[in-house]
XYZ file of C-alpha atoms in Angstrom:
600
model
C -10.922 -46.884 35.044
C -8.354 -43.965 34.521
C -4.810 -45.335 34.531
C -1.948 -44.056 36.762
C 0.512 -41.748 35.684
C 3.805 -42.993 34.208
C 7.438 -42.124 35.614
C 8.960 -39.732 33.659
C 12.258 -40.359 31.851
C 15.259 -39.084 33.959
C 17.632 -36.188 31.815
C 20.652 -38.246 32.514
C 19.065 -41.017 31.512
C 18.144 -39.616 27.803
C 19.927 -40.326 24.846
C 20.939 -37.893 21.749
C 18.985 -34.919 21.986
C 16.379 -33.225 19.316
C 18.641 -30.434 19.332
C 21.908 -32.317 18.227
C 20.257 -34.087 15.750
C 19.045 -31.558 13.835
C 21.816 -29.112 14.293
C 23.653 -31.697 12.550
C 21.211 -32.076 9.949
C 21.536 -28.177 9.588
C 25.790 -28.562 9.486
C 24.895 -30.678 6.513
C 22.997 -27.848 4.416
C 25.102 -25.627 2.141
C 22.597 -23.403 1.106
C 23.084 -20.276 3.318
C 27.140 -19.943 2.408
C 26.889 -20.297 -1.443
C 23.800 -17.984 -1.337
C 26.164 -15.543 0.574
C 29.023 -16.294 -1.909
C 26.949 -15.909 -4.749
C 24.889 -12.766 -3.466
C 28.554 -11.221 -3.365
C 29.676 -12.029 -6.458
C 26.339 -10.956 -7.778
C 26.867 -7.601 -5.982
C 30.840 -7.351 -7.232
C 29.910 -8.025 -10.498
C 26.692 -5.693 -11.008
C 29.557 -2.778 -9.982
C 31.891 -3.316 -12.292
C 28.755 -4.285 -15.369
C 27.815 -0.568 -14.794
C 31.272 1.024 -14.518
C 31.859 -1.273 -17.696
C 28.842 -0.065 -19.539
C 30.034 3.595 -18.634
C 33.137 3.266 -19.798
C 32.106 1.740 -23.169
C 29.570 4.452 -23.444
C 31.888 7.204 -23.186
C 34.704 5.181 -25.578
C 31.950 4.935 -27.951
C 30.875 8.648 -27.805
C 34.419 9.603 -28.039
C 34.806 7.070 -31.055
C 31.457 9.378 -32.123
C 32.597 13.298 -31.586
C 36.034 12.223 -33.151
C 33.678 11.604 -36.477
C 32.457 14.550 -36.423
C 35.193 16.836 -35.376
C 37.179 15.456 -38.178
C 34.222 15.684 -41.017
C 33.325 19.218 -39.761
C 37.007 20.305 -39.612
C 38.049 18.523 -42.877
C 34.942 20.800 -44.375
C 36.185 23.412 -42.952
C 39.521 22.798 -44.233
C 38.179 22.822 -47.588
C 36.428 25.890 -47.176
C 39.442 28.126 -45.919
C 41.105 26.889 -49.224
C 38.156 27.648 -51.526
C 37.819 31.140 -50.012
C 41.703 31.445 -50.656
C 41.319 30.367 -53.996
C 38.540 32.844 -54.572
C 40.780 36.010 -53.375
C 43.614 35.030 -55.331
C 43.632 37.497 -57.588
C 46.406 36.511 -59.628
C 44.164 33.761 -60.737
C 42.131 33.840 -63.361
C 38.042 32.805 -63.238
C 38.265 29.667 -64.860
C 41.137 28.739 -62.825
C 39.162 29.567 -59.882
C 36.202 27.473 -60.797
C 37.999 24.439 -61.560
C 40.295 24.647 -58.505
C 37.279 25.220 -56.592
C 35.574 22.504 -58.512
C 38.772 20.086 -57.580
C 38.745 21.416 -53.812
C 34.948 20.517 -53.743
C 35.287 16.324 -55.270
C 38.696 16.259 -53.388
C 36.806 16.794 -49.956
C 34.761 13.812 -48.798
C 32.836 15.960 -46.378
C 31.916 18.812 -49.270
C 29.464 17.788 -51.775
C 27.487 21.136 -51.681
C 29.138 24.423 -51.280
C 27.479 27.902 -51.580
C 29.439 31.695 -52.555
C 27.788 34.580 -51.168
C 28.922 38.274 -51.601
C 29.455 40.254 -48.460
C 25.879 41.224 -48.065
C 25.180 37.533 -47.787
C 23.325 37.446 -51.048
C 24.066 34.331 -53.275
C 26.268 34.049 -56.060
C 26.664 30.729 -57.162
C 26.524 27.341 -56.066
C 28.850 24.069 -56.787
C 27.546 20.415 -56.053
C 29.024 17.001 -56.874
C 27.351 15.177 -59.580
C 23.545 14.281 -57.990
C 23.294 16.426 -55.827
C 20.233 18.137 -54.929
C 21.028 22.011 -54.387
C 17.283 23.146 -54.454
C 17.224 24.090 -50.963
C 20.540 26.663 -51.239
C 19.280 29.876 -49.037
C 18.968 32.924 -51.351
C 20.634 34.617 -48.119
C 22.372 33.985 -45.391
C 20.961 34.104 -41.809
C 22.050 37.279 -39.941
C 23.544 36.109 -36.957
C 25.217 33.304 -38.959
C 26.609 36.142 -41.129
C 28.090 38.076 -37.884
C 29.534 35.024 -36.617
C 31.562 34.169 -39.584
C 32.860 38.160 -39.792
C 34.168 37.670 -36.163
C 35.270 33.810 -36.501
C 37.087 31.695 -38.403
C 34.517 29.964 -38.803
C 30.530 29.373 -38.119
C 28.594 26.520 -37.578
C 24.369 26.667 -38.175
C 21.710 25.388 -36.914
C 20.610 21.506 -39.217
C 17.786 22.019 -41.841
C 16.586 19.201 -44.395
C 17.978 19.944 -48.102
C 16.806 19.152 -51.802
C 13.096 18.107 -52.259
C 10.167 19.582 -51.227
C 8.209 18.484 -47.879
C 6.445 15.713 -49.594
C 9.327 14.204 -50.056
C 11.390 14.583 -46.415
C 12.189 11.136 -45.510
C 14.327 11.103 -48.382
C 15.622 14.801 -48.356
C 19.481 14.766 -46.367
C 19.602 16.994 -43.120
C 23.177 19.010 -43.920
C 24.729 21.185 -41.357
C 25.774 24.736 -42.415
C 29.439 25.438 -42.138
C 30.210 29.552 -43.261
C 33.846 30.849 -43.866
C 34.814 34.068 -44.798
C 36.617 35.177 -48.158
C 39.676 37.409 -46.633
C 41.651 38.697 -49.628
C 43.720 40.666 -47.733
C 45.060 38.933 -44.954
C 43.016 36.926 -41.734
C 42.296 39.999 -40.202
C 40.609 42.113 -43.227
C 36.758 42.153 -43.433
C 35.371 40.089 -45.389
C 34.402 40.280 -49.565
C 32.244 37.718 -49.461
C 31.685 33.797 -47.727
C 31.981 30.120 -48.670
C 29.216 27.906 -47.213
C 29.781 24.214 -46.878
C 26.284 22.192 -46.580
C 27.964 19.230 -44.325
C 25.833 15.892 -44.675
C 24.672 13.967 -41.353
C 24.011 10.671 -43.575
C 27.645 9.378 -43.366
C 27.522 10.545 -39.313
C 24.406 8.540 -39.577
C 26.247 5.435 -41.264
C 29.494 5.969 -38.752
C 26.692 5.705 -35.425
C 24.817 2.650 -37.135
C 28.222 0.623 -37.462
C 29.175 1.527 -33.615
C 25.654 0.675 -32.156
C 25.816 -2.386 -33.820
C 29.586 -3.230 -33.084
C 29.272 -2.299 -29.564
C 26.022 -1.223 -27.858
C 24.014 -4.132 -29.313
C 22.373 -2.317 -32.393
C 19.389 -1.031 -30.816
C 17.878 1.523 -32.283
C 17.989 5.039 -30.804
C 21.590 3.764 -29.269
C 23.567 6.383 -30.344
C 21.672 10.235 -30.717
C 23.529 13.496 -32.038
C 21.264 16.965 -30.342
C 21.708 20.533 -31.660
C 21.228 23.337 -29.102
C 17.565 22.904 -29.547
C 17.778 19.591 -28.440
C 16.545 18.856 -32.353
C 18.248 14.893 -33.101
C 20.321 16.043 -36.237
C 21.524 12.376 -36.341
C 20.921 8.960 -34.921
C 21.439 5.104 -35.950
C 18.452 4.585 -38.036
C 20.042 7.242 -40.549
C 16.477 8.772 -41.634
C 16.463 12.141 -42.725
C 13.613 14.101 -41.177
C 14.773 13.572 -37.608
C 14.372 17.162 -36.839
C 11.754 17.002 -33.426
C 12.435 17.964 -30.103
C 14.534 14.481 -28.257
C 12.472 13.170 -25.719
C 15.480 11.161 -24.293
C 15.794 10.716 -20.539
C 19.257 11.236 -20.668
C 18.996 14.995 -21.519
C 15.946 15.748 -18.789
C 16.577 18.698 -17.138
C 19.607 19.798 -19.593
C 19.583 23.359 -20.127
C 20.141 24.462 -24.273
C 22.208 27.191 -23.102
C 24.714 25.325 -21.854
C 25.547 23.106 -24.481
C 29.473 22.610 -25.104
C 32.372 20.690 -24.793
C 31.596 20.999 -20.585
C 28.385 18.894 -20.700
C 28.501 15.296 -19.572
C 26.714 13.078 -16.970
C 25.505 9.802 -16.856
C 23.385 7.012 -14.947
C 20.342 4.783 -15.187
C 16.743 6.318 -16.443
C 13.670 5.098 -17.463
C 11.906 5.922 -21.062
C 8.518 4.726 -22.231
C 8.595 2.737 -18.735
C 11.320 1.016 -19.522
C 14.711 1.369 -17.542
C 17.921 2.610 -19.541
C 21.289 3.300 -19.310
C 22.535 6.541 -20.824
C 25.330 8.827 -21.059
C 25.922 12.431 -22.410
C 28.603 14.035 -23.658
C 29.162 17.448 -25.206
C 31.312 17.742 -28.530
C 34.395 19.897 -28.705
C 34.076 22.922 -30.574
C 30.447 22.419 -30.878
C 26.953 23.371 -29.068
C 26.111 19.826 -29.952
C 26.083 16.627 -26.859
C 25.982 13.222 -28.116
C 23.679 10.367 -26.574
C 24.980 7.076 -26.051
C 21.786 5.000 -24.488
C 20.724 1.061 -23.929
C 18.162 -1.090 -22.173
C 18.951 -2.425 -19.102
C 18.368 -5.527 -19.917
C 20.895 -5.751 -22.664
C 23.577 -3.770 -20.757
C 23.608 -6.093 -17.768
C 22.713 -9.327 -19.349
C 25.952 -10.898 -17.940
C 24.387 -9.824 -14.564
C 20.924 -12.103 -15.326
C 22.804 -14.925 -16.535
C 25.266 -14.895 -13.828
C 21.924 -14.610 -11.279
C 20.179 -17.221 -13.552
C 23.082 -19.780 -12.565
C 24.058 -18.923 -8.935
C 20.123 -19.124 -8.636
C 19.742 -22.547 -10.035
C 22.668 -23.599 -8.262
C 20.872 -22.628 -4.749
C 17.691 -24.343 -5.654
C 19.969 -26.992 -6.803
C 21.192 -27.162 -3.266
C 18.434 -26.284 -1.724
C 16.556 -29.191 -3.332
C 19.335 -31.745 -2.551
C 19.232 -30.750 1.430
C 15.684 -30.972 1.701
C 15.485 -34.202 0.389
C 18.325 -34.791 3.006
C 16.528 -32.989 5.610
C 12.608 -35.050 4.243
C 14.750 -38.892 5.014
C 16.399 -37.707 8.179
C 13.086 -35.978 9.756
C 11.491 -38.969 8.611
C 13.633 -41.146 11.092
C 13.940 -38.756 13.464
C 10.262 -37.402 13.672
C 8.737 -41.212 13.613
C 7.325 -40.930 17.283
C 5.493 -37.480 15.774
C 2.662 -40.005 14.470
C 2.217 -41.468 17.808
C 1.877 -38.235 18.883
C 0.233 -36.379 16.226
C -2.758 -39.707 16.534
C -2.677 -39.170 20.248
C -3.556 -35.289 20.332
C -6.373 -36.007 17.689
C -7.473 -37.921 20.492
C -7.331 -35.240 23.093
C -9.218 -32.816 20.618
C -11.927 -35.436 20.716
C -12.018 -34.900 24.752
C -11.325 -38.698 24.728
C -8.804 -38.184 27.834
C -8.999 -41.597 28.622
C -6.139 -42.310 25.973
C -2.715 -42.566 26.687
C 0.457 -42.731 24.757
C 3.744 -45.003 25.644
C 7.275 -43.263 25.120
C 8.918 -44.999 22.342
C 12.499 -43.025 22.742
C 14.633 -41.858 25.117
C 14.829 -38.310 23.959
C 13.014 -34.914 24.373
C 10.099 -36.778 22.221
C 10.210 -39.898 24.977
C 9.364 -37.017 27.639
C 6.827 -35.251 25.802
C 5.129 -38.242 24.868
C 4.753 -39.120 28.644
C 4.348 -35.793 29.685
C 1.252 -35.720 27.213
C -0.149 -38.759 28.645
C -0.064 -37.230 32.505
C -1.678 -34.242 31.048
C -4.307 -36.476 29.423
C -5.074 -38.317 32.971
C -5.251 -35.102 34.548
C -7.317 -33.245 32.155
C -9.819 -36.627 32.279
C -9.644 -36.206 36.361
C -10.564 -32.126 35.894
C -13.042 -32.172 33.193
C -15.962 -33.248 35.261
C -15.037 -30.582 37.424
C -15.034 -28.140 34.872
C -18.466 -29.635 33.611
C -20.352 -28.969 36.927
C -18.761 -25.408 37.075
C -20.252 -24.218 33.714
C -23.167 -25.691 35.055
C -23.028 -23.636 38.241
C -22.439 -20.413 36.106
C -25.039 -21.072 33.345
C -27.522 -20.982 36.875
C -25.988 -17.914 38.123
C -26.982 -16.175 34.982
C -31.212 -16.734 35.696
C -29.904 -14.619 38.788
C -27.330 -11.620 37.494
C -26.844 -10.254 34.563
C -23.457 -11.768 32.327
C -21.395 -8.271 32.840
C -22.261 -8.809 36.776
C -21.613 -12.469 36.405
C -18.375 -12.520 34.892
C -17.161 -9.176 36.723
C -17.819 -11.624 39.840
C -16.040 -14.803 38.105
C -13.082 -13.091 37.356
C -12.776 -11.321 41.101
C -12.817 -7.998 40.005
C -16.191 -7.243 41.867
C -16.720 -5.987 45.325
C -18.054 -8.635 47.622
C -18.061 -6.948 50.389
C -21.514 -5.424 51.995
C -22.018 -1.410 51.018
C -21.526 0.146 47.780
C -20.287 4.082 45.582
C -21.906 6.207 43.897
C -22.127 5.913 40.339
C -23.961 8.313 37.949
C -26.490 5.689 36.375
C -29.871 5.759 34.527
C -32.866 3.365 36.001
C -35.923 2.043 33.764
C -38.783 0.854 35.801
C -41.274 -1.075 34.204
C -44.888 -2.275 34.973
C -47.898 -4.043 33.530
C -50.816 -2.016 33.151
C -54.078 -3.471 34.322
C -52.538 -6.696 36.037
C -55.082 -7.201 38.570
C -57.624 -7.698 36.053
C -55.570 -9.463 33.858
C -55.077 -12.182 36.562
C -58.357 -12.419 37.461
C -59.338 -13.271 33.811
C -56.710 -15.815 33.906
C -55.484 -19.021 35.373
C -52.216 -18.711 37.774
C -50.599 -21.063 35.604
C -51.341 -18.929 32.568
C -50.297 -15.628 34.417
C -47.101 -17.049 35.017
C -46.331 -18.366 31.641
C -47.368 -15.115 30.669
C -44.723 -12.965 32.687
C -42.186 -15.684 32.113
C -41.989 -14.569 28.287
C -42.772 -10.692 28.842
C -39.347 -10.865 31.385
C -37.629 -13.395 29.364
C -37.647 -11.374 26.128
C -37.589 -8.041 28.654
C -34.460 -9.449 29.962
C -32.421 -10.348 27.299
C -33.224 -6.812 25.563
C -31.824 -5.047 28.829
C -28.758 -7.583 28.670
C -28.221 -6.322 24.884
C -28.258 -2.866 25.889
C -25.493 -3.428 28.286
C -27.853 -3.207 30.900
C -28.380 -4.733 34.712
C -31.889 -6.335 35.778
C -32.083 -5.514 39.537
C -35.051 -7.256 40.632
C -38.337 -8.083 39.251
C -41.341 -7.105 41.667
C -44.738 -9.255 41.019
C -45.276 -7.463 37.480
C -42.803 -4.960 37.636
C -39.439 -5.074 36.758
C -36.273 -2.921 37.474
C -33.220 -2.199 35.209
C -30.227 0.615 35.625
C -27.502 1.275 32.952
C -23.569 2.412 34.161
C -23.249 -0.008 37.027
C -21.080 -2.015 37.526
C -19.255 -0.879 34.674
C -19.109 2.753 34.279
C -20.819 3.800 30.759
C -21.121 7.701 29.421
C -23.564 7.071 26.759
C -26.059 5.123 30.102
C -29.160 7.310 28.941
C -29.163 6.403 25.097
C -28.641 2.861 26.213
C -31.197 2.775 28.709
C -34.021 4.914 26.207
C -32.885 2.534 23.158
C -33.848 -0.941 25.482
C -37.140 0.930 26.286
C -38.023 1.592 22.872
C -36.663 -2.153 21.710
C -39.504 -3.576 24.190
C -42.318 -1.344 23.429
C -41.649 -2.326 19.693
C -41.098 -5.953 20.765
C -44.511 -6.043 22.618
C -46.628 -4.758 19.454
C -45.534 -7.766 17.709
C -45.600 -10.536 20.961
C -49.412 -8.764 21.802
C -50.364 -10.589 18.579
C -49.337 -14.117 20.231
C -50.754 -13.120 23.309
C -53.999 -12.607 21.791
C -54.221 -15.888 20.052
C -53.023 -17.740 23.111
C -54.316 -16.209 26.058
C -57.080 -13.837 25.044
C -55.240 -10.737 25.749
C -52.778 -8.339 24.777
C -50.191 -6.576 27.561
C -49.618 -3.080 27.670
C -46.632 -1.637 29.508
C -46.008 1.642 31.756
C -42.291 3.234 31.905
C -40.243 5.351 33.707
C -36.782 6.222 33.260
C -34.584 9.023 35.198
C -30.675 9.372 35.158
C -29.064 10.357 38.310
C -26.275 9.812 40.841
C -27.009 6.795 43.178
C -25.294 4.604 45.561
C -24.824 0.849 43.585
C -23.500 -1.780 45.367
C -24.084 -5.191 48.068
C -27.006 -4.796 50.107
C -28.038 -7.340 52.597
C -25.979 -9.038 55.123
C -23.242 -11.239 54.823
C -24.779 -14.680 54.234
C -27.680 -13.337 51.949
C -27.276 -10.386 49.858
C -28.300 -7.867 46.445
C -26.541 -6.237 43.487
C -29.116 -2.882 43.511
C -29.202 0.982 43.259
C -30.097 2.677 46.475
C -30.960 6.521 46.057
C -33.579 9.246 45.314
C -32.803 8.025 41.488
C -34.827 5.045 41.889
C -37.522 6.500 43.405
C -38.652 8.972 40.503
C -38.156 6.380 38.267
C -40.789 4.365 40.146
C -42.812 7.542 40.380
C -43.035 8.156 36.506
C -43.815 4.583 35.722
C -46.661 5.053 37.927
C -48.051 8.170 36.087
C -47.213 7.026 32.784
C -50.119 5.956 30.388
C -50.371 2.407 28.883
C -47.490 2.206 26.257
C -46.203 5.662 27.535
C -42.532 6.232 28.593
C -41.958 8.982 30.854
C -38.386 10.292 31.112
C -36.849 12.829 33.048
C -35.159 15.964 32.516
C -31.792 14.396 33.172
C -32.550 11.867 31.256
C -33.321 13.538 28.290
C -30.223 15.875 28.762
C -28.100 13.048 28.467
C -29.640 11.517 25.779
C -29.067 14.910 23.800
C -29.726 14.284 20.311
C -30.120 10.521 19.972
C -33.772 10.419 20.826
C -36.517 12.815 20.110
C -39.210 13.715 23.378
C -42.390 15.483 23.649
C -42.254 18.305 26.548
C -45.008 17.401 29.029
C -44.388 20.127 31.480
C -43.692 19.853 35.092
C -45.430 17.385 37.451
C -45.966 17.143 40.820
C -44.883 13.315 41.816
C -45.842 11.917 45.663
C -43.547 12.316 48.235
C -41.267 15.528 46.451
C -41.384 19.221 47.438
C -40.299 20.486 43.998
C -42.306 19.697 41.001
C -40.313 17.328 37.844
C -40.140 18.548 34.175
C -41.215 15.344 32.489
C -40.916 14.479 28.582
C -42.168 11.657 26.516
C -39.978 9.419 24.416
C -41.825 10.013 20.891
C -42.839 6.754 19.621
């Protein structure tokens, strides 16, 4: 017996609502402010990390081109006084060796110093104690030679010293520095030049100590380039690194333009690996320096700093929802009711009902849910007999009709439009015999599976069964729903059966003696579809001179033949290939039809 509906709860009659409650259990959570404060901070303090890192980059470089400024001009320095000793000529040779001799020990950035005559030819060469002067040029470069007539000074290009190649990870990369012997005065031309072979090993030693006192000691940190973009000197302090850098800080850094002017900076990523690099040019030189570190390692105060404001959120985060788990629990304890009650209704047991066990939004939906369940038990018998009612409509219309009439978009009203369809008639060939061979039962049974199976194959097809006629049944594609592609539809369900019947004729044979053969006829046209009848009894058909040459070819065609029409075969285009048959005179037409047949 199906209980009566419960009152519901009155709204002034409620208590606290849902909506209080939990927006003070959300009050209660912390999370979203110190995630805001601490995606802030994160954001202040990744700024100043990478104007830090910038700043210590260029300090460091500066630290760097100060090194080598003062070696190069303290070489320098002690090659002016060398070539001054040299065009004294009140003094005498040996006094000129050993001064020279002194000048060369007294200077920590000379260990290797060359005299040419003014042609640039050698003459002689002086070299501290151990030194390897093997690799002393014979003559001095050209252009090297015309700079140091016009200058003060000239600095060459880096070249590996003493050795042989066998031995280059060993042999010192020097830097040339030329001077000019002017015995009469700056401005006289030269009687000769003092060469100064500068070694990059203590530059070497100076960049190891600041990469590991201040960029973290990786290796590569620190990078001097020549104006070939050849490293002449880096941290790891190894002699033959001559090649080409491949540093990401000097992409797109035009040789040319190396100088004192050179200098950018900013993040870059080598070997896959993200970096953070700065260049600087030296003064007085064609050279740039390369200051370069990880990521990682230059914002590690960055991950930490994320590594604690993130623990602190989780921390938070897991502290409110274990909040949030005991308050839902007391607040959400009528849920179960409910949550047992719907797994009820998705059983269709509508005879269940729930009792409100609160005086909140929960108390009302837990009544609410138990009218619904009363009046879904009152409505489902109802909705049992109308499936019912619409599975037997189906035996009568086909499911596009049916549900086009469910759903009130089709016409109910007597008459009908023209729609451009295509109509398949089809007939059993040699049915009078047939049923006098057989019982009435058996004839029935029989045509009961040929239009069953007929039937569903039209349906598939997007089709419409208009009526069936003793043997003979009628089918039109396009109606009620317009359909362009109504001929290939219409030819393909044709085919479908014919192929369907070769295998059924097999049954047939076995169970009633017989096989069926089938006669078509399809033509594509413009016909008037629509409610035929009168109002109390009436038919979904196709009304027009379409129809009738359909019927007219299916009563020419052969057993297992289907006819088609020229229209019909148009449309199709080239979905379907047809056999010309040549025109035909068909009863009750003036003008002869050009038939084809579908090819099997």
């Amino acid at each position: 017996m199906q209980s009566p509906p419960q009152q519901p709860l009155a709204p002034e009659s409620m208590g606290l609502s849902l909506r209080v409650k939990f927006a003070l259990l959300v009050a209660a959570l912390a999370t979203l402010p110190l995630a805001l404060i601490g995606w802030v901070g994160l954001r202040a303090n990744a700024e100043t990390l990478q104007i830090t890192q910038l700043e210590l980059q260029i300090a460091v470089l500066g630290d760097l081109a100060g090194t080598v400024d003062h070696g190069f001009d303290d070489a320098e320095a002690g090659l002016v006084a060398i070539g001054r000793v040299l065009a004294d000529a009140g003094l005498g040779e040996d006094e000129r060796i050993q001064l020279t001799k002194a000048e060369v020990e007294a200077r920590q950035s000379l260990d290797l110093v060359a005299i040419y005559d003014r042609e640039g030819a050698i003459i002689d060469v002086l070299s501290e104690l151990g030194v390897d002067s093997r690799s002393v040029p014979e003559a001095l470069d050209p252009e090297l030679l015309a700079s140091a007539t016009k200058l003060r000074a000239a600095t060459g290009a880096a070249a590996l010293h003493g050795g042989d190649d066998s031995d280059a990870e060993h042999r010192p990369l020097r830097v040339p520095i030329v001077t000019a012997i002017r015995p009469s005065g700056p401005e006289s031309p030269p009687t000769g030049f003092v060469v100064g072979f500068v070694s990059m090993t203590g530059v070497s030693e100076h960049m190891r100590a600041l990469a590991d006192a201040h960029l973290g000691g990786s290796e590569g940190a620190l990078l001097l380039v020549d104006r070939q973009l050849r490293i002449v000197a880096d941290t790891r302090g190894e002699a033959a690194l001559t090649e080409r850098s491949a540093s990401p800080a000097l992409e797109g850094v035009d040789a040319g333009t190396l100088g004192p002017m050179v200098a950018r900076s900013g993040e870059y990523v080598e070997d896959g690996r993200d970096t953070v690099g700065t260049v600087v040019g030296l003064p007085g030189r064609e050279w740039v320096a390369v200051a370069q570190v990880s990521r990682d390692w230059a914002y590690a105060s960055l991950e930490d700093m994320r590594r604690v404001v993130l623990g602190s959120v989780l921390a938070v985060m897991l502290g409110a929802g274990l909040l949030g788990l005991w308050a839902a629990r007391r607040l959400t304890a009528p849920l179960a009711e409910l949550t047992a009650f719907t797994a009820k209704l998705a059983e269709r047991r509508f005879d269940a009902r729930v009792s409100p066990r609160s005086r909140d939004e929960l108390g009302v939906l837990a009544q609410a849910m138990s009218d619904a369940a009363a009046s879904l038990e009152a409505s489902e018998a109802q909705v049992a007999r109308e499936i019912e009612v619409r599975r037997d409509l189906g035996r009568y219309i086909s499911p596009e009709l049916l549900e086009r009439v469910v759903s009130r978009e089709q016409d109910m009203g007597l008459g009908g439009q023209r729609s451009e369809i295509t109509v398949l008639f089809m007939d059993v060939v040699a049915f009078t015999p047939l049923s006098e061979r057989l019982s009435p039962e058996a004839v029935v049974e029989l045509l009961n599976h040929l239009f069953t199976i007929s039937t569903e194959i039209v349906f598939r097809h997007g089709g419409t069964v208009d009526k069936f006629i003793g043997d003979s049944m009628m089918a039109f594609w396009g109606a009620p729903t317009p359909r362009e592609d109504h001929a290939e539809r219409a030819l393909a369900a044709a085919e479908e059966i014919v192929s369907w019947l070769e295998i059924a004729n097999e049954h047939f044979r076995s169970t009633y003696g017989c096989a069926i053969e089938l006669a078509m006829g399809l033509n594509s046209g413009s016909c008037v579809v629509g409610n035929i009848g009168s109002d109390r009894r009436m038919e979904y058909t196709a009304i027009g001179d379409v129809v009738n040459v359909a019927a007219r070819l299916e009563a020419i065609a052969r057993p297992q033949q289907i006819l088609v029409s020229q229209s019909t075969a148009a449309l199709a285009k080239d979905a379907f290939d047809f056999i010309p048959l040549g025109e035909r005179q068909l009863s009750g037409r003036s003008e002869p039809v050009q038939l084809f047949e579908l090819e099997p």
